Short mmCIF file of C-alpha atoms in Angstrom, two decimals:
data_model
loop_
_atom_site.label_atom_id
_atom_site.label_comp_id
_atom_site.label_asym_id
_atom_site.label_seq_id
_atom_site.Cartn_x
_atom_site.Cartn_y
_atom_site.Cartn_z
CA UNK E 2 10.98 57.75 -49.33
CA UNK E 3 13.64 55.11 -49.86
CA UNK E 4 12.56 51.85 -48.21
CA UNK E 5 15.22 50.53 -45.81
CA UNK E 6 16.42 46.99 -46.50
CA UNK E 7 15.25 45.81 -43.05
CA UNK E 8 12.68 47.35 -40.73
CA UNK E 9 14.16 49.60 -38.04
CA UNK E 10 11.32 49.21 -35.53
CA UNK E 11 8.27 47.15 -34.68
CA UNK E 12 6.26 50.25 -33.83
CA UNK E 13 5.61 51.41 -37.39
CA UNK E 14 2.12 50.97 -38.81
CA UNK E 15 1.63 48.69 -41.75
CA UNK E 16 1.71 50.10 -45.22
CA UNK E 17 -1.58 50.63 -46.99
CA UNK E 18 -0.16 49.81 -50.42
CA UNK E 19 0.61 46.12 -51.38
CA UNK E 20 4.35 45.52 -51.10
CA UNK E 21 6.79 43.15 -52.77
CA UNK E 22 8.52 40.80 -50.30
CA UNK E 23 12.00 41.91 -49.42
CA UNK E 24 13.20 38.45 -48.36
CA UNK E 25 13.86 36.09 -51.20
CA UNK E 26 15.95 33.01 -52.10
CA UNK E 27 18.67 35.42 -53.22
CA UNK E 28 19.08 36.66 -49.63
CA UNK E 29 19.94 33.21 -48.21
CA UNK E 30 23.39 32.83 -46.59
CA UNK E 31 22.74 29.27 -45.43
CA UNK E 32 20.39 26.54 -46.74
CA UNK E 33 20.18 23.17 -45.04
CA UNK E 34 21.76 20.13 -46.75
CA UNK E 35 22.96 22.34 -49.55
CA UNK E 36 26.67 22.67 -50.32
CA UNK E 37 26.59 24.91 -53.36
CA UNK E 38 24.54 27.96 -52.35
CA UNK E 39 25.29 30.99 -54.55
CA UNK E 40 26.48 33.89 -52.44
CA UNK E 41 23.73 36.53 -51.84
CA UNK E 42 23.79 39.55 -54.12
CA UNK E 43 23.41 41.91 -51.21
CA UNK E 44 23.96 41.96 -47.46
CA UNK E 45 20.85 42.91 -45.57
CA UNK E 46 21.22 44.86 -42.34
CA UNK E 47 21.20 42.37 -39.44
CA UNK E 48 18.04 42.65 -37.37
CA UNK E 49 17.41 41.58 -33.79
CA UNK E 50 14.67 41.32 -31.23
CA UNK E 51 15.70 42.49 -27.83
CA UNK E 52 13.81 41.14 -24.81
CA UNK E 53 14.32 43.06 -21.61
CA UNK E 54 13.21 40.61 -18.87
CA UNK E 55 13.36 43.36 -16.29
CA UNK E 56 10.51 45.25 -18.06
CA UNK E 57 8.31 42.26 -18.65
CA UNK E 58 5.08 42.10 -16.71
CA UNK E 59 4.08 38.63 -17.88
CA UNK E 60 0.85 39.76 -19.61
CA UNK E 61 1.32 37.27 -22.46
CA UNK E 62 0.26 39.84 -25.06
CA UNK E 63 3.24 38.59 -27.04
CA UNK E 64 1.85 35.02 -27.00
CA UNK E 65 -1.59 36.20 -28.08
CA UNK E 66 -0.08 38.34 -30.87
CA UNK E 67 2.02 35.36 -31.98
CA UNK E 68 -1.04 33.05 -32.10
CA UNK E 69 -3.04 35.67 -33.96
CA UNK E 70 -0.45 36.53 -36.61
CA UNK E 71 0.59 32.94 -37.22
CA UNK E 72 -3.01 31.76 -37.07
CA UNK E 73 -2.23 28.83 -34.75
CA UNK E 74 -4.54 27.11 -32.29
CA UNK E 75 -2.68 25.94 -29.21
CA UNK E 76 -4.67 23.36 -27.24
CA UNK E 77 -6.31 24.50 -24.02
CA UNK E 78 -4.55 22.75 -21.20
CA UNK E 79 -5.00 22.10 -17.46
CA UNK E 80 -3.97 24.71 -14.96
CA UNK E 81 -1.41 23.08 -12.68
CA UNK E 82 -0.76 26.06 -10.44
CA UNK E 83 1.84 27.95 -12.50
CA UNK E 84 1.44 30.83 -14.80
CA UNK E 85 3.36 29.20 -17.67
CA UNK E 86 0.62 28.46 -20.19
CA UNK E 87 0.74 26.28 -22.28
CA UNK E 88 3.14 24.13 -20.33
CA UNK E 89 5.77 24.06 -23.05
CA UNK E 90 6.41 25.33 -26.56
CA UNK E 91 4.35 23.38 -29.01
CA UNK E 92 3.99 23.15 -32.80
CA UNK E 93 1.17 25.72 -32.33
CA UNK E 94 2.90 27.93 -29.73
CA UNK E 95 6.08 29.47 -31.02
CA UNK E 96 6.79 31.66 -27.99
CA UNK E 97 6.15 31.06 -24.32
CA UNK E 98 6.50 33.12 -21.19
CA UNK E 99 8.33 30.99 -18.72
CA UNK E 100 7.77 31.95 -15.06
CA UNK E 101 10.35 31.11 -12.42
CA UNK E 102 10.14 31.87 -8.66
CA UNK E 103 13.68 32.45 -7.54
CA UNK E 104 15.00 33.39 -4.11
CA UNK E 105 18.00 35.64 -4.43
CA UNK E 106 20.47 34.21 -1.89
CA UNK E 107 22.14 37.66 -1.47
CA UNK E 108 18.95 39.58 -0.55
CA UNK E 109 16.68 36.70 0.45
CA UNK E 110 14.09 38.34 -1.82
CA UNK E 111 11.71 36.30 -3.91
CA UNK E 112 12.21 37.35 -7.50
CA UNK E 113 9.64 36.42 -10.10
CA UNK E 114 11.60 35.85 -13.29
CA UNK E 115 9.73 35.89 -16.51
CA UNK E 116 11.46 34.97 -19.73
CA UNK E 117 9.91 34.94 -23.13
CA UNK E 118 11.22 31.70 -24.63
CA UNK E 119 11.37 31.00 -28.34
CA UNK E 120 13.82 30.67 -31.22
CA UNK E 121 16.97 32.68 -30.69
CA UNK E 122 17.87 32.86 -34.41
CA UNK E 123 21.48 31.86 -33.83
CA UNK E 124 24.17 33.08 -36.16
CA UNK E 125 25.45 29.50 -36.10
CA UNK E 126 22.13 27.57 -36.11
CA UNK E 127 22.39 23.98 -34.82
CA UNK E 128 19.00 23.06 -36.33
CA UNK E 129 20.21 24.01 -39.80
CA UNK E 130 23.39 22.09 -39.34
CA UNK E 131 21.46 18.96 -38.30
CA UNK E 132 18.76 19.16 -41.01
CA UNK E 133 19.04 16.43 -43.69
CA UNK E 134 16.49 17.88 -46.13
CA UNK E 135 17.74 20.38 -48.71
CA UNK E 136 16.19 23.78 -48.13
CA UNK E 137 13.98 22.89 -45.15
CA UNK E 138 15.91 25.36 -42.91
CA UNK E 139 17.30 28.58 -44.28
CA UNK E 140 19.16 31.60 -42.89
CA UNK E 141 18.76 35.04 -44.44
CA UNK E 142 21.51 37.58 -44.49
CA UNK E 143 19.56 39.69 -42.00
CA UNK E 144 19.99 36.86 -39.44
CA UNK E 145 16.55 35.25 -39.53
CA UNK E 146 16.58 31.45 -39.37
CA UNK E 147 13.35 30.11 -40.99
CA UNK E 148 11.76 26.69 -41.55
CA UNK E 149 10.48 26.07 -45.05
CA UNK E 150 7.66 23.67 -44.46
CA UNK E 151 7.24 22.26 -47.96
CA UNK E 152 10.77 20.89 -47.66
CA UNK E 153 10.44 19.62 -44.06
CA UNK E 154 10.30 15.81 -43.70
CA UNK E 155 9.54 15.78 -39.91
CA UNK E 156 12.64 13.76 -38.92
CA UNK E 157 13.26 15.82 -35.78
CA UNK E 158 16.98 16.26 -36.44
CA UNK E 159 16.56 20.02 -35.85
CA UNK E 160 15.28 19.23 -32.36
CA UNK E 161 18.51 17.45 -31.59
CA UNK E 162 20.64 20.13 -33.24
CA UNK E 163 19.10 23.08 -31.37
CA UNK E 164 21.05 24.16 -28.25
CA UNK E 165 17.96 25.87 -26.86
CA UNK E 166 15.34 23.07 -27.21
CA UNK E 167 13.02 25.09 -29.42
CA UNK E 168 11.66 23.27 -32.53
CA UNK E 169 8.54 21.16 -32.13
CA UNK E 170 7.23 18.54 -34.55
CA UNK E 171 3.50 18.77 -35.32
CA UNK E 172 1.54 15.64 -34.66
CA UNK E 173 -0.87 16.74 -37.36
CA UNK E 174 1.32 17.35 -40.41
CA UNK E 175 4.62 15.96 -39.07
CA UNK E 176 6.62 19.15 -39.82
CA UNK E 177 8.78 21.25 -37.49
CA UNK E 178 7.59 24.58 -36.20
CA UNK E 179 9.14 27.48 -34.36
CA UNK E 180 9.30 31.28 -34.19
CA UNK E 181 9.99 32.76 -37.64
CA UNK E 182 10.95 36.21 -36.14
CA UNK E 183 7.92 37.07 -38.28
CA UNK E 184 9.98 36.80 -41.43
CA UNK E 185 6.79 37.39 -43.43
CA UNK E 186 6.29 40.72 -41.59
CA UNK E 187 9.96 41.69 -41.73
CA UNK E 188 9.86 41.00 -45.51
CA UNK E 189 7.37 43.85 -45.88
CA UNK E 190 8.97 46.29 -43.46
CA UNK E 191 7.13 45.35 -40.29
CA UNK E 192 8.57 44.23 -36.96
CA UNK E 193 7.53 40.98 -35.24
CA UNK E 194 3.97 40.72 -33.96
CA UNK E 195 5.11 40.10 -30.34
CA UNK E 196 7.30 43.23 -30.31
CA UNK E 197 4.41 45.26 -31.73
CA UNK E 198 1.99 43.95 -29.09
CA UNK E 199 4.27 44.37 -26.01
CA UNK E 200 2.70 47.07 -23.80
CA UNK E 201 5.84 47.85 -21.80
CA UNK E 202 8.39 47.81 -24.66
CA UNK E 203 10.09 44.87 -22.95
CA UNK E 204 10.25 43.45 -26.51
CA UNK E 205 11.81 45.79 -29.02
CA UNK E 206 12.97 45.20 -32.56
CA UNK E 207 15.37 46.87 -34.93
CA UNK E 208 18.86 46.48 -36.38
CA UNK E 209 21.15 44.33 -34.26
CA UNK E 210 23.43 47.32 -33.78
CA UNK E 211 20.60 49.53 -32.59
CA UNK E 212 19.36 46.78 -30.24
CA UNK E 213 22.84 46.44 -28.69
CA UNK E 214 22.95 50.19 -28.12
CA UNK E 215 19.51 50.16 -26.58
CA UNK E 216 20.57 47.23 -24.38
CA UNK E 217 23.61 49.19 -23.13
CA UNK E 218 21.32 51.99 -21.92
CA UNK E 219 19.05 49.51 -20.17
CA UNK E 220 22.02 47.68 -18.55
CA UNK E 221 23.46 50.99 -17.32
CA UNK E 222 20.03 51.81 -15.84
CA UNK E 223 19.80 48.38 -14.13
CA UNK E 224 23.32 48.66 -12.75
CA UNK E 225 22.49 52.13 -11.29
CA UNK E 226 19.62 50.46 -9.49
CA UNK E 227 21.70 47.75 -7.83
CA UNK E 228 21.77 44.96 -10.39
CA UNK E 229 25.57 44.77 -10.66
CA UNK E 230 25.49 41.69 -12.88
CA UNK E 231 22.99 43.04 -15.37
CA UNK E 232 24.05 42.33 -18.94
CA UNK E 233 23.26 41.40 -22.50
CA UNK E 234 22.70 37.74 -23.45
CA UNK E 235 24.09 37.40 -26.92
CA UNK E 236 25.90 34.06 -26.51
CA UNK E 237 29.22 33.81 -28.47
CA UNK E 238 29.05 29.99 -28.41
CA UNK E 239 26.53 30.18 -31.29
CA UNK E 240 28.24 33.24 -32.77
CA UNK E 241 25.60 35.55 -31.28
CA UNK E 242 21.85 35.47 -31.67
CA UNK E 243 19.16 37.58 -33.34
CA UNK E 244 16.95 37.37 -30.28
CA UNK E 245 18.82 38.80 -27.32
CA UNK E 246 17.94 39.24 -23.67
CA UNK E 247 18.70 41.90 -21.17
CA UNK E 248 19.07 39.91 -17.96
CA UNK E 249 19.35 41.50 -14.47
CA UNK E 250 21.40 38.45 -13.47
CA UNK E 251 23.47 37.90 -16.59
CA UNK E 252 26.11 36.02 -14.54
CA UNK E 253 23.68 33.10 -14.17
CA UNK E 254 21.34 32.78 -17.15
CA UNK E 255 20.23 29.31 -16.02
CA UNK E 256 18.02 30.77 -13.28
CA UNK E 257 15.72 32.01 -16.05
CA UNK E 258 13.97 28.68 -16.62
CA UNK E 259 17.15 26.91 -17.68
CA UNK E 260 18.40 29.36 -20.26
CA UNK E 261 21.81 27.81 -21.13
CA UNK E 262 24.81 29.60 -19.61
CA UNK E 263 27.08 28.83 -22.54
CA UNK E 264 25.03 27.50 -25.42
CA UNK E 265 26.79 25.89 -28.36
CA UNK E 266 26.03 23.21 -30.83
CA UNK E 267 26.52 19.95 -28.96
CA UNK E 268 29.85 18.23 -29.75
CA UNK E 269 27.87 15.07 -30.23
CA UNK E 270 25.87 16.74 -33.01
CA UNK E 271 29.12 18.18 -34.49
CA UNK E 272 30.64 14.68 -34.53
CA UNK E 273 27.51 13.14 -36.07
CA UNK E 274 27.27 15.76 -38.77
CA UNK E 275 31.04 16.10 -39.32
CA UNK E 276 33.59 13.40 -38.97
CA UNK E 277 31.07 10.51 -38.89
CA UNK E 278 29.66 11.54 -42.23
CA UNK E 279 32.97 11.92 -44.06
CA UNK E 280 34.80 8.91 -42.46
CA UNK E 281 31.60 6.77 -42.81
CA UNK E 282 31.25 7.54 -46.53
CA UNK E 283 34.95 6.80 -47.02
CA UNK E 284 34.62 3.46 -45.21
CA UNK E 285 31.59 2.38 -47.21
CA UNK E 286 33.15 3.60 -50.44
CA UNK E 287 36.43 1.77 -49.80
CA UNK E 288 34.52 -1.50 -48.91
CA UNK E 289 32.40 -1.29 -52.06
CA UNK E 290 35.20 -0.27 -54.39
CA UNK E 291 37.63 -2.83 -52.91
CA UNK E 292 35.08 -5.67 -53.38
CA UNK E 293 34.36 -4.55 -56.92
CA UNK E 294 38.07 -4.34 -57.81
CA UNK E 295 38.87 -7.69 -56.27
CA UNK E 296 35.86 -9.18 -58.09
CA UNK E 297 37.22 -7.91 -61.41
CA UNK E 298 40.95 -8.50 -60.84
CA UNK E 299 41.12 -11.26 -58.31
CA UNK E 300 40.63 -14.96 -58.92
CA UNK E 301 37.41 -16.41 -57.52
CA UNK E 302 37.46 -19.25 -55.08
CA UNK E 303 36.09 -22.07 -57.28
CA UNK E 304 35.19 -25.62 -56.35
CA UNK E 305 37.24 -28.04 -58.52
CA UNK E 306 36.48 -31.37 -60.06
CA UNK E 307 38.81 -32.95 -57.55
CA UNK E 308 36.80 -31.47 -54.68
CA UNK E 309 33.63 -33.03 -56.10
CA UNK E 310 35.35 -36.36 -56.58
CA UNK E 311 36.79 -36.29 -53.08
CA UNK E 312 33.34 -35.62 -51.66
CA UNK E 313 31.90 -38.53 -53.64
CA UNK E 314 34.62 -40.76 -52.42
CA UNK E 315 34.10 -39.71 -48.84
CA UNK E 316 30.45 -40.59 -49.00
CA UNK E 317 31.09 -43.78 -50.96
CA UNK E 318 33.64 -44.90 -48.38
CA UNK E 319 30.89 -45.01 -45.86
CA UNK E 320 28.40 -47.40 -47.36
CA UNK E 321 26.81 -47.88 -43.92
CA UNK E 322 25.78 -44.24 -44.05
CA UNK E 323 23.32 -44.94 -46.86
CA UNK E 324 19.71 -45.45 -45.93
CA UNK T 25 31.37 -32.02 -28.43
CA UNK T 26 30.95 -28.27 -28.14
CA UNK T 27 27.73 -26.58 -29.19
CA UNK T 28 29.45 -25.25 -32.31
CA UNK T 29 30.24 -28.74 -33.46
CA UNK T 30 26.72 -30.05 -33.12
CA UNK T 31 25.00 -30.81 -36.45
CA UNK T 32 22.10 -28.50 -37.21
CA UNK T 33 18.73 -30.07 -37.79
CA UNK T 34 17.93 -30.33 -41.50
CA UNK T 35 21.53 -30.62 -42.67
CA UNK T 36 21.81 -33.82 -44.76
CA UNK T 37 23.63 -35.35 -47.72
CA UNK T 38 21.84 -36.32 -50.91
CA UNK T 39 23.74 -39.06 -52.84
CA UNK T 40 22.49 -37.77 -56.11
CA UNK T 41 24.01 -37.79 -58.60
CA UNK T 42 25.08 -35.08 -58.39
CA UNK T 43 26.07 -35.23 -54.70
CA UNK T 44 24.52 -32.31 -52.83
CA UNK T 45 24.36 -31.27 -49.19
CA UNK T 46 21.37 -29.52 -47.59
CA UNK T 47 22.51 -26.40 -45.75
CA UNK T 48 19.46 -24.25 -45.16
CA UNK T 49 15.78 -25.32 -44.92
CA UNK T 50 12.96 -23.26 -46.55
CA UNK T 51 12.19 -21.38 -43.28
CA UNK T 52 15.80 -20.24 -42.77
CA UNK T 53 16.03 -19.17 -46.46
CA UNK T 54 12.76 -17.23 -46.36
CA UNK T 55 13.96 -15.52 -43.21
CA UNK T 56 17.31 -14.73 -44.73
CA UNK T 57 15.71 -12.98 -47.69
CA UNK T 58 13.31 -10.98 -45.60
CA UNK T 59 16.24 -9.81 -43.54
CA UNK T 60 18.26 -9.08 -46.67
CA UNK T 61 15.44 -7.11 -48.37
CA UNK T 62 14.77 -5.04 -45.24
CA UNK T 63 18.49 -4.37 -44.71
CA UNK T 64 18.77 -3.09 -48.30
CA UNK T 65 15.74 -0.87 -47.91
CA UNK T 66 17.06 0.39 -44.57
CA UNK T 67 20.43 1.11 -46.08
CA UNK T 68 18.95 3.08 -49.01
CA UNK T 69 16.46 5.05 -46.89
CA UNK T 70 19.00 5.58 -44.11
CA UNK T 71 21.74 6.81 -46.43
CA UNK T 72 19.30 9.32 -47.87
CA UNK T 73 18.99 10.92 -44.47
CA UNK T 74 22.66 10.42 -43.64
CA UNK T 75 24.16 12.77 -46.21
CA UNK T 76 22.62 15.45 -48.42
CA UNK T 77 24.40 14.09 -51.48
CA UNK T 78 22.28 10.93 -51.23
CA UNK T 79 19.00 12.70 -50.28
CA UNK T 80 17.72 12.00 -53.77
CA UNK T 81 17.27 8.34 -52.68
CA UNK T 82 14.13 9.48 -50.83
CA UNK T 83 12.46 9.56 -54.30
CA UNK T 84 12.37 5.73 -54.21
CA UNK T 85 10.15 5.87 -51.20
CA UNK T 86 7.86 8.66 -52.32
CA UNK T 87 9.69 11.66 -50.88
CA UNK T 88 11.33 12.70 -47.61
CA UNK T 89 8.25 12.46 -45.41
CA UNK T 90 7.52 8.90 -46.54
CA UNK T 91 11.16 7.93 -46.15
CA UNK T 92 11.18 9.24 -42.62
CA UNK T 93 7.95 7.38 -41.84
CA UNK T 94 8.96 4.03 -43.49
CA UNK T 95 12.54 3.62 -42.32
CA UNK T 96 11.72 2.64 -38.67
CA UNK T 97 9.13 0.13 -39.86
CA UNK T 98 11.72 -1.52 -42.14
CA UNK T 99 13.84 -1.67 -39.03
CA UNK T 100 11.14 -3.48 -37.11
CA UNK T 101 10.79 -6.06 -39.92
CA UNK T 102 14.53 -6.56 -39.93
CA UNK T 103 14.76 -6.89 -36.18
CA UNK T 104 11.99 -9.48 -36.01
CA UNK T 105 13.25 -11.57 -38.94
CA UNK T 106 16.88 -11.42 -37.76
CA UNK T 107 15.80 -12.29 -34.22
CA UNK T 108 14.31 -15.55 -35.50
CA UNK T 109 17.31 -16.12 -37.75
CA UNK T 110 19.60 -15.61 -34.72
CA UNK T 111 18.08 -18.43 -32.82
CA UNK T 112 18.31 -20.75 -35.85
CA UNK T 113 22.03 -20.07 -36.27
CA UNK T 114 23.72 -19.00 -33.11
CA UNK T 115 24.93 -22.37 -31.78
CA UNK T 116 26.77 -23.16 -34.99
CA UNK T 117 28.43 -19.77 -34.81
CA UNK T 118 30.02 -20.15 -31.41
CA UNK T 119 33.75 -19.44 -31.55
CA UNK T 120 36.12 -22.44 -31.38
CA UNK T 121 39.91 -22.78 -31.15
CA UNK T 122 40.10 -23.78 -34.82
CA UNK T 123 38.76 -20.32 -35.74
CA UNK T 124 41.92 -18.66 -34.42
CA UNK T 125 44.12 -20.97 -36.51
CA UNK T 126 41.97 -20.44 -39.57
CA UNK T 127 42.00 -16.66 -39.06
CA UNK T 128 45.79 -16.60 -38.63
CA UNK T 129 46.15 -18.23 -42.07
CA UNK T 130 43.55 -16.16 -43.82
CA UNK T 131 46.25 -14.91 -46.23
CA UNK T 132 46.53 -18.38 -47.64
CA UNK T 133 42.78 -18.46 -48.28
CA UNK T 134 42.88 -15.18 -50.27
CA UNK T 135 46.01 -16.38 -52.10
CA UNK T 136 44.04 -19.47 -53.23
CA UNK T 137 45.58 -22.07 -50.89
CA UNK T 138 42.52 -23.10 -48.93
CA UNK T 139 44.07 -26.57 -48.45
CA UNK T 140 46.60 -25.07 -45.98
CA UNK T 141 43.74 -24.04 -43.61
CA UNK T 142 42.26 -26.37 -40.98
CA UNK T 143 39.12 -28.34 -41.81
CA UNK T 144 35.99 -26.60 -40.69
CA UNK T 145 32.62 -27.20 -39.24
CA UNK T 146 29.55 -25.48 -40.83
CA UNK T 147 30.96 -21.92 -40.46
CA UNK T 148 34.36 -20.39 -40.84
CA UNK T 149 35.67 -17.52 -38.74
CA UNK T 150 34.64 -14.97 -41.37
CA UNK T 151 31.10 -16.20 -41.42
CA UNK T 152 31.03 -16.17 -37.66
CA UNK T 153 32.35 -12.66 -37.61
CA UNK T 154 29.56 -11.55 -39.97
CA UNK T 155 27.01 -13.30 -37.83
CA UNK T 156 28.10 -11.72 -34.55
CA UNK T 157 28.77 -8.30 -36.05
CA UNK T 158 25.28 -8.27 -37.59
CA UNK T 159 23.77 -9.42 -34.26
CA UNK T 160 25.56 -6.77 -32.19
CA UNK T 161 25.03 -3.93 -34.67
CA UNK T 162 21.33 -4.74 -35.15
CA UNK T 163 20.91 -4.60 -31.40
CA UNK T 164 22.56 -1.17 -31.29
CA UNK T 165 20.52 -0.04 -34.26
CA UNK T 166 17.14 -1.10 -32.93
CA UNK T 167 17.72 0.46 -29.48
CA UNK T 168 19.10 3.69 -30.79
CA UNK T 169 16.49 3.71 -33.53
CA UNK T 170 13.58 3.48 -31.18
CA UNK T 171 15.06 6.34 -29.06
CA UNK T 172 15.08 8.64 -32.14
CA UNK T 173 11.71 7.43 -33.47
CA UNK T 174 10.11 10.77 -32.67
CA UNK T 175 6.75 9.96 -34.19
CA UNK T 176 5.98 7.66 -31.28
CA UNK T 177 8.79 8.03 -28.73
CA UNK T 178 9.62 11.75 -28.82
CA UNK T 179 8.75 12.29 -25.18
CA UNK T 180 10.32 9.05 -23.87
CA UNK T 181 13.89 10.35 -23.63
CA UNK T 182 15.81 13.60 -23.15
CA UNK T 183 17.39 15.46 -26.09
CA UNK T 184 20.91 14.63 -24.79
CA UNK T 185 20.08 10.93 -24.96
CA UNK T 186 18.66 11.32 -28.45
CA UNK T 187 21.84 13.04 -29.64
CA UNK T 188 24.01 10.14 -28.46
CA UNK T 189 21.50 7.65 -29.90
CA UNK T 190 21.60 9.34 -33.33
CA UNK T 191 25.39 9.31 -33.35
CA UNK T 192 25.49 5.67 -32.31
CA UNK T 193 22.84 4.88 -34.91
CA UNK T 194 24.86 6.43 -37.74
CA UNK T 195 28.14 4.88 -36.72
CA UNK T 196 26.51 1.42 -36.37
CA UNK T 197 24.74 1.93 -39.69
CA UNK T 198 28.02 2.63 -41.47
CA UNK T 199 29.60 -0.43 -39.90
CA UNK T 200 26.72 -2.73 -40.77
CA UNK T 201 26.78 -1.56 -44.41
CA UNK T 202 30.49 -2.44 -44.48
CA UNK T 203 29.77 -5.89 -42.97
CA UNK T 204 26.91 -6.30 -45.48
CA UNK T 205 29.29 -5.56 -48.35
CA UNK T 206 31.79 -8.06 -46.95
CA UNK T 207 29.06 -10.67 -46.57
CA UNK T 208 27.71 -10.24 -50.09
CA UNK T 209 31.15 -10.20 -51.68
CA UNK T 210 32.36 -13.23 -49.75
CA UNK T 211 29.27 -15.08 -50.99
CA UNK T 212 30.05 -14.10 -54.60
CA UNK T 213 33.85 -14.70 -54.42
CA UNK T 214 33.31 -18.17 -52.94
CA UNK T 215 31.64 -19.62 -56.04
CA UNK T 216 28.79 -21.99 -55.41
CA UNK T 217 27.74 -20.34 -52.18
CA UNK T 218 24.66 -18.44 -53.37
CA UNK T 219 22.72 -21.65 -54.08
CA UNK T 220 22.83 -22.41 -50.35
CA UNK T 221 20.44 -19.46 -49.90
CA UNK T 222 18.42 -20.05 -53.07
CA UNK T 223 18.05 -23.82 -53.44
CA UNK T 224 19.18 -24.48 -49.89
CA UNK T 225 21.87 -26.94 -50.84
CA UNK T 226 25.52 -26.90 -51.92
CA UNK T 227 27.47 -29.39 -54.04
CA UNK T 228 29.49 -32.08 -52.29
CA UNK T 229 32.67 -30.52 -53.65
CA UNK T 230 31.78 -27.17 -52.06
CA UNK T 231 31.24 -28.81 -48.70
CA UNK T 232 34.48 -30.78 -49.11
CA UNK T 233 36.46 -27.68 -50.07
CA UNK T 234 35.14 -25.22 -47.46
CA UNK T 235 33.54 -27.17 -44.62
CA UNK T 236 35.12 -30.60 -44.69
CA UNK T 237 34.57 -31.47 -41.04
CA UNK T 238 30.91 -30.66 -41.46
CA UNK T 239 30.70 -32.98 -44.50
CA UNK T 240 32.65 -35.73 -42.72
CA UNK T 241 30.35 -35.53 -39.77
CA UNK T 242 27.20 -35.68 -41.88
CA UNK T 243 28.61 -38.63 -43.79
CA UNK T 244 29.70 -40.33 -40.61
CA UNK T 245 26.46 -39.83 -38.70
CA UNK T 246 24.16 -41.36 -41.29
CA UNK T 247 22.73 -37.93 -42.18
CA UNK T 248 21.96 -39.00 -45.74
CA UNK T 249 18.67 -38.04 -47.18
CA UNK T 250 16.80 -40.04 -49.86
CA UNK T 251 18.23 -39.90 -53.38
CA UNK T 252 16.35 -37.55 -55.65
#
């Protein structure tokens, strides 16, 4: 059977034969701090993870699967009376169920909102734009944004570039960590570990096109059951994402533990990485070149013999000044 | 007499021959060079992270991780040494009315007619500009730098604050590098200046030509050291 360029589902069982990786340097469409990236030889089918918050039961199987596959050891923390555990994403916890108790003002019902937080794999990734280290952040033509740890310098610029507050810097090795969309699994035809572990199929994985179609069905179903504002969260401000949500209240994403309503790369970050860099380099270049040219062509300001004599005379004229 | 016109401790004439004038004591000079060295290290390591085309500069510090780790510490050294330096120099750098006149005729200076400019105390308007620009920019850089020093202060501020800090940090860094270039070039263009920061003294002629009021005052106020 012909192997598809990207896996179509997370449900498939792993192959029993060893496989070559299907994601290589040649599949990169963006590479941080790199201006001359050769265009990829092929275009992989775009993949996406779809998280249907209305089907999530908050079991945290996805978190466990993530920890297991990525072999991380999140610290055991204190229970402070909420289900969210650990309290935040960490360098050892790439995905986190965020629990919100929200009273719907229209129905006066308490709704328990559960959103699986993690990297959204933006088409226009702010982390990659901010990164100063060549090749520390890459984007594959299938949409996955990945951190390459041997190139990471731990500066934390990605943290400032990300519109979703996702990357975390490890206190142990000072490198940035986040969800990889299981790029190492996708490379060998497997879907992400979280999607595979999800017992209710709230997390599904496939081509971005298929996921949008599946979302349409889910949204139609939610609308038929009274959720008039149900919709797909695939924010255009970052040119769409490769992790998408089906939200029953898509008119107000912020109620889901501060999911940004209109995420985009911050204009401050754009200014820092854009005009500041070019104007700044021009300023410094002009100052340096101007000084050099003036040094070569201009006449230096030299002290003359007359100046020395005048100084002598001034001091001589005041004999009382001598000790 | 305004603060700017007060003679700084340690400034004195040596009859010679040759006639020399003490301008900076050993402590001020040592401080100046610590500040200079750390500013150069900061500029190189900072530019490496400022633009990918200069990322190769991280090699001088043992790679990107080390550059990221060292840069803030260079900043601490610079801040402390400049802080001391600031209190040694600030009085003599206060702005006076003469500075406006001098500045308005700066074209004559560049054209080689320094005699058309008013007589000056220890610092001219350009030197004062460098002093205050360095002071202000270093303050911006240390505050914004600590905000983005994630190794120790990651949790102290919100991401929105850090974004503004990193923008301010890079703009201030560009400006201070330009001021640094101006400072170094002015010192080279005005021949005989560098020895003020190496040997600590200038020739009588240099003082007469560039800071005549300062020289007159030293001569008039018996600030003459023993002949060497």
